[in-house]
Amino acid sequence: MATPVYGKQFIRFAETGLVPDSVALEQFTLVKVDAAVVTEPPTLDLVVGAGEIFGVLQQDMPAVDADKATTLQRLGTVATSGLLLVSADGANLQPQREALKVDGQGRSSSAGAAVTGGATTPIVRQQVVIGGVAMALVSFN
């Protein structure tokens, strides 16, 4: 079976979230549900430290440029379970078998704070470099 360059990722479950126009989110960063905004699908926000995460955003979502804005909703795909790629802080890589920690930019970082996902602890399984970009493979239940 052929796989993409980042083919170590295995998504078991994914959901959709709404990204506000003013929010810019990068691919493979960790996101949470913004509980202050009640929408269906849920509104997403960047994880910036300890707490409960929703999952890993699977595409770049730049902030809306007012000159090019459309009336379409901005929907992001969020992987919530499986062996998932997470953007990593290249200067502070986490060791294997460590509970996932997140920095202020939604990335895996040994200098970050511990998080949970679905009341379980995501575990770092491997560090990988893809095209010079540091990533972590993390298991989510």
PDB file of C-alpha atoms in Angstrom:
ATOM      1  CA  MET A   1       0.000   0.000   0.000  1.00  0.00           C
ATOM      2  CA  ALA A   2       1.451   3.361  -1.042  1.00  0.00           C
ATOM      3  CA  THR A   3       1.642   6.124   1.544  1.00  0.00           C
ATOM      4  CA  PRO A   4       2.424   9.848   1.346  1.00  0.00           C
ATOM      5  CA  VAL A   5       5.790  11.252   2.454  1.00  0.00           C
ATOM      6  CA  TYR A   6       4.374  11.725   5.951  1.00  0.00           C
ATOM      7  CA  GLY A   7       2.891   8.199   5.734  1.00  0.00           C
ATOM      8  CA  LYS A   8       3.703   7.213   9.298  1.00  0.00           C
ATOM      9  CA  GLN A   9       0.566   9.015  10.391  1.00  0.00           C
ATOM     10  CA  PHE A  10      -2.524   6.839  10.916  1.00  0.00           C
ATOM     11  CA  ILE A  11      -5.803   8.659  11.532  1.00  0.00           C
ATOM     12  CA  ARG A  12      -8.408   6.517  13.259  1.00  0.00           C
ATOM     13  CA  PHE A  13     -11.047   9.206  13.842  1.00  0.00           C
ATOM     14  CA  ALA A  14     -11.388  12.812  12.708  1.00  0.00           C
ATOM     15  CA  GLU A  15     -13.936  15.556  13.215  1.00  0.00           C
ATOM     16  CA  THR A  16     -14.682  18.953  11.747  1.00  0.00           C
ATOM     17  CA  GLY A  17     -14.307  22.269  13.536  1.00  0.00           C
ATOM     18  CA  LEU A  18     -15.083  25.883  12.689  1.00  0.00           C
ATOM     19  CA  VAL A  19     -12.104  28.268  12.567  1.00  0.00           C
ATOM     20  CA  PRO A  20     -12.985  31.934  13.253  1.00  0.00           C
ATOM     21  CA  ASP A  21     -11.982  34.431  10.546  1.00  0.00           C
ATOM     22  CA  SER A  22      -9.472  36.232  12.788  1.00  0.00           C
ATOM     23  CA  VAL A  23      -7.698  33.031  13.909  1.00  0.00           C
ATOM     24  CA  ALA A  24      -4.656  31.649  12.053  1.00  0.00           C
ATOM     25  CA  LEU A  25      -3.826  27.994  12.744  1.00  0.00           C
ATOM     26  CA  GLU A  26      -0.954  25.985  11.264  1.00  0.00           C
ATOM     27  CA  GLN A  27      -1.054  22.413   9.967  1.00  0.00           C
ATOM     28  CA  PHE A  28      -0.242  19.698  12.546  1.00  0.00           C
ATOM     29  CA  THR A  29      -0.719  22.008  15.548  1.00  0.00           C
ATOM     30  CA  LEU A  30      -2.839  21.007  18.524  1.00  0.00           C
ATOM     31  CA  VAL A  31      -6.267  22.578  18.847  1.00  0.00           C
ATOM     32  CA  LYS A  32      -9.000  22.694  21.482  1.00  0.00           C
ATOM     33  CA  VAL A  33     -12.695  23.517  21.473  1.00  0.00           C
ATOM     34  CA  ASP A  34     -13.421  27.136  22.412  1.00  0.00           C
ATOM     35  CA  ALA A  35     -16.048  26.593  25.123  1.00  0.00           C
ATOM     36  CA  ALA A  36     -16.930  30.312  25.174  1.00  0.00           C
ATOM     37  CA  VAL A  37     -18.405  30.065  21.669  1.00  0.00           C
ATOM     38  CA  VAL A  38     -21.238  27.574  21.183  1.00  0.00           C
ATOM     39  CA  THR A  39     -21.406  26.483  17.530  1.00  0.00           C
ATOM     40  CA  GLU A  40     -22.058  23.342  15.536  1.00  0.00           C
ATOM     41  CA  PRO A  41     -19.500  22.172  14.509  1.00  0.00           C
ATOM     42  CA  PRO A  42     -17.465  23.355  17.521  1.00  0.00           C
ATOM     43  CA  THR A  43     -15.245  26.440  17.249  1.00  0.00           C
ATOM     44  CA  LEU A  44     -11.510  25.684  17.336  1.00  0.00           C
ATOM     45  CA  ASP A  45      -8.690  27.510  19.088  1.00  0.00           C
ATOM     46  CA  LEU A  46      -4.943  26.907  19.467  1.00  0.00           C
ATOM     47  CA  VAL A  47      -3.725  24.928  22.495  1.00  0.00           C
ATOM     48  CA  VAL A  48      -1.179  27.066  24.376  1.00  0.00           C
ATOM     49  CA  GLY A  49      -0.184  24.891  27.335  1.00  0.00           C
ATOM     50  CA  ALA A  50      -1.755  22.506  29.830  1.00  0.00           C
ATOM     51  CA  GLY A  51      -5.344  21.349  29.500  1.00  0.00           C
ATOM     52  CA  GLU A  52      -7.688  19.257  27.392  1.00  0.00           C
ATOM     53  CA  ILE A  53      -7.045  19.122  23.653  1.00  0.00           C
ATOM     54  CA  PHE A  54      -9.471  18.273  20.849  1.00  0.00           C
ATOM     55  CA  GLY A  55      -6.911  16.953  18.363  1.00  0.00           C
ATOM     56  CA  VAL A  56      -4.446  17.790  15.590  1.00  0.00           C
ATOM     57  CA  LEU A  57      -5.422  20.208  12.804  1.00  0.00           C
ATOM     58  CA  GLN A  58      -4.689  18.646   9.410  1.00  0.00           C
ATOM     59  CA  GLN A  59      -4.336  21.776   7.242  1.00  0.00           C
ATOM     60  CA  ASP A  60      -3.126  25.380   7.371  1.00  0.00           C
ATOM     61  CA  MET A  61      -5.864  27.892   8.167  1.00  0.00           C
ATOM     62  CA  PRO A  62      -4.500  31.428   7.622  1.00  0.00           C
ATOM     63  CA  ALA A  63      -6.460  34.366   9.024  1.00  0.00           C
ATOM     64  CA  VAL A  64      -8.963  35.820   6.571  1.00  0.00           C
ATOM     65  CA  ASP A  65      -7.638  38.727   4.513  1.00  0.00           C
ATOM     66  CA  ALA A  66     -10.448  41.300   4.440  1.00  0.00           C
ATOM     67  CA  ASP A  67      -9.650  42.080   0.784  1.00  0.00           C
ATOM     68  CA  LYS A  68     -10.186  38.435  -0.163  1.00  0.00           C
ATOM     69  CA  ALA A  69     -12.777  37.363   2.398  1.00  0.00           C
ATOM     70  CA  THR A  70     -15.654  35.158   1.352  1.00  0.00           C
ATOM     71  CA  THR A  71     -18.883  34.298   3.086  1.00  0.00           C
ATOM     72  CA  LEU A  72     -17.956  30.606   3.312  1.00  0.00           C
ATOM     73  CA  GLN A  73     -17.410  29.050   6.715  1.00  0.00           C
ATOM     74  CA  ARG A  74     -13.850  27.987   7.461  1.00  0.00           C
ATOM     75  CA  LEU A  75     -13.954  24.312   8.364  1.00  0.00           C
ATOM     76  CA  GLY A  76     -10.881  22.503   9.644  1.00  0.00           C
ATOM     77  CA  THR A  77     -10.315  18.744   9.786  1.00  0.00           C
ATOM     78  CA  VAL A  78      -9.126  17.637  13.222  1.00  0.00           C
ATOM     79  CA  ALA A  79      -7.648  14.169  13.727  1.00  0.00           C
ATOM     80  CA  THR A  80      -8.721  13.033  17.201  1.00  0.00           C
ATOM     81  CA  SER A  81      -7.480   9.438  17.426  1.00  0.00           C
ATOM     82  CA  GLY A  82      -4.677   7.315  15.987  1.00  0.00           C
ATOM     83  CA  LEU A  83      -0.930   7.697  15.516  1.00  0.00           C
ATOM     84  CA  LEU A  84      -0.771  11.370  14.588  1.00  0.00           C
ATOM     85  CA  LEU A  85       1.908  13.773  13.399  1.00  0.00           C
ATOM     86  CA  VAL A  86       2.285  16.817  15.636  1.00  0.00           C
ATOM     87  CA  SER A  87       4.428  19.837  14.896  1.00  0.00           C
ATOM     88  CA  ALA A  88       7.438  19.859  17.262  1.00  0.00           C
ATOM     89  CA  ASP A  89       9.790  22.442  18.733  1.00  0.00           C
ATOM     90  CA  GLY A  90      13.085  21.376  17.140  1.00  0.00           C
ATOM     91  CA  ALA A  91      15.121  22.847  19.992  1.00  0.00           C
ATOM     92  CA  ASN A  92      13.131  20.995  22.688  1.00  0.00           C
ATOM     93  CA  LEU A  93      12.279  17.553  21.307  1.00  0.00           C
ATOM     94  CA  GLN A  94      10.470  15.186  23.648  1.00  0.00           C
ATOM     95  CA  PRO A  95      11.873  11.710  24.308  1.00  0.00           C
ATOM     96  CA  GLN A  96       9.955   8.593  23.277  1.00  0.00           C
ATOM     97  CA  ARG A  97       7.354   7.215  25.683  1.00  0.00           C
ATOM     98  CA  GLU A  98       6.857  10.604  27.353  1.00  0.00           C
ATOM     99  CA  ALA A  99       3.433  12.162  27.883  1.00  0.00           C
ATOM    100  CA  LEU A 100       2.765  14.877  25.295  1.00  0.00           C
ATOM    101  CA  LYS A 101       3.668  18.404  26.390  1.00  0.00           C
ATOM    102  CA  VAL A 102       2.620  21.496  24.457  1.00  0.00           C
ATOM    103  CA  ASP A 103       4.288  24.898  24.115  1.00  0.00           C
ATOM    104  CA  GLY A 104       2.659  28.289  23.497  1.00  0.00           C
ATOM    105  CA  GLN A 105       2.511  27.650  19.750  1.00  0.00           C
ATOM    106  CA  GLY A 106       0.547  24.386  19.881  1.00  0.00           C
ATOM    107  CA  ARG A 107       3.645  22.219  19.266  1.00  0.00           C
ATOM    108  CA  SER A 108       5.161  19.227  21.047  1.00  0.00           C
ATOM    109  CA  SER A 109       7.926  20.520  23.339  1.00  0.00           C
ATOM    110  CA  SER A 110       9.869  19.174  26.317  1.00  0.00           C
ATOM    111  CA  ALA A 111       9.644  22.733  27.709  1.00  0.00           C
ATOM    112  CA  GLY A 112       5.827  22.734  27.449  1.00  0.00           C
ATOM    113  CA  ALA A 113       2.961  21.714  29.738  1.00  0.00           C
ATOM    114  CA  ALA A 114       1.225  18.326  29.889  1.00  0.00           C
ATOM    115  CA  VAL A 115      -2.105  17.859  28.095  1.00  0.00           C
ATOM    116  CA  THR A 116      -4.859  15.270  27.906  1.00  0.00           C
ATOM    117  CA  GLY A 117      -7.083  14.293  25.010  1.00  0.00           C
ATOM    118  CA  GLY A 118     -10.450  12.623  25.555  1.00  0.00           C
ATOM    119  CA  ALA A 119      -9.534  12.114  29.234  1.00  0.00           C
ATOM    120  CA  THR A 120      -6.445  10.069  28.196  1.00  0.00           C
ATOM    121  CA  THR A 121      -2.764  10.982  27.948  1.00  0.00           C
ATOM    122  CA  PRO A 122      -1.273  11.214  24.428  1.00  0.00           C
ATOM    123  CA  ILE A 123       2.182   9.559  24.316  1.00  0.00           C
ATOM    124  CA  VAL A 124       5.145  10.552  22.122  1.00  0.00           C
ATOM    125  CA  ARG A 125       6.180   7.483  20.095  1.00  0.00           C
ATOM    126  CA  GLN A 126       8.848   8.861  17.757  1.00  0.00           C
ATOM    127  CA  GLN A 127      10.586  12.035  16.626  1.00  0.00           C
ATOM    128  CA  VAL A 128      10.791  12.502  12.851  1.00  0.00           C
ATOM    129  CA  VAL A 129      12.191  15.199  10.578  1.00  0.00           C
ATOM    130  CA  ILE A 130      10.265  15.749   7.364  1.00  0.00           C
ATOM    131  CA  GLY A 131      11.778  18.160   4.864  1.00  0.00           C
ATOM    132  CA  GLY A 132      13.829  19.732   7.653  1.00  0.00           C
ATOM    133  CA  VAL A 133      10.743  20.232   9.840  1.00  0.00           C
ATOM    134  CA  ALA A 134      10.667  18.609  13.283  1.00  0.00           C
ATOM    135  CA  MET A 135       7.585  16.498  13.998  1.00  0.00           C
ATOM    136  CA  ALA A 136       6.532  14.040  16.682  1.00  0.00           C
ATOM    137  CA  LEU A 137       4.467  10.895  16.136  1.00  0.00           C
ATOM    138  CA  VAL A 138       2.027  10.790  19.030  1.00  0.00           C
ATOM    139  CA  SER A 139      -0.488   8.076  19.915  1.00  0.00           C
ATOM    140  CA  PHE A 140      -3.971   9.326  20.761  1.00  0.00           C
ATOM    141  CA  ASN A 141      -6.697   6.958  22.031  1.00  0.00           C
TER     142      ASN A 141
END
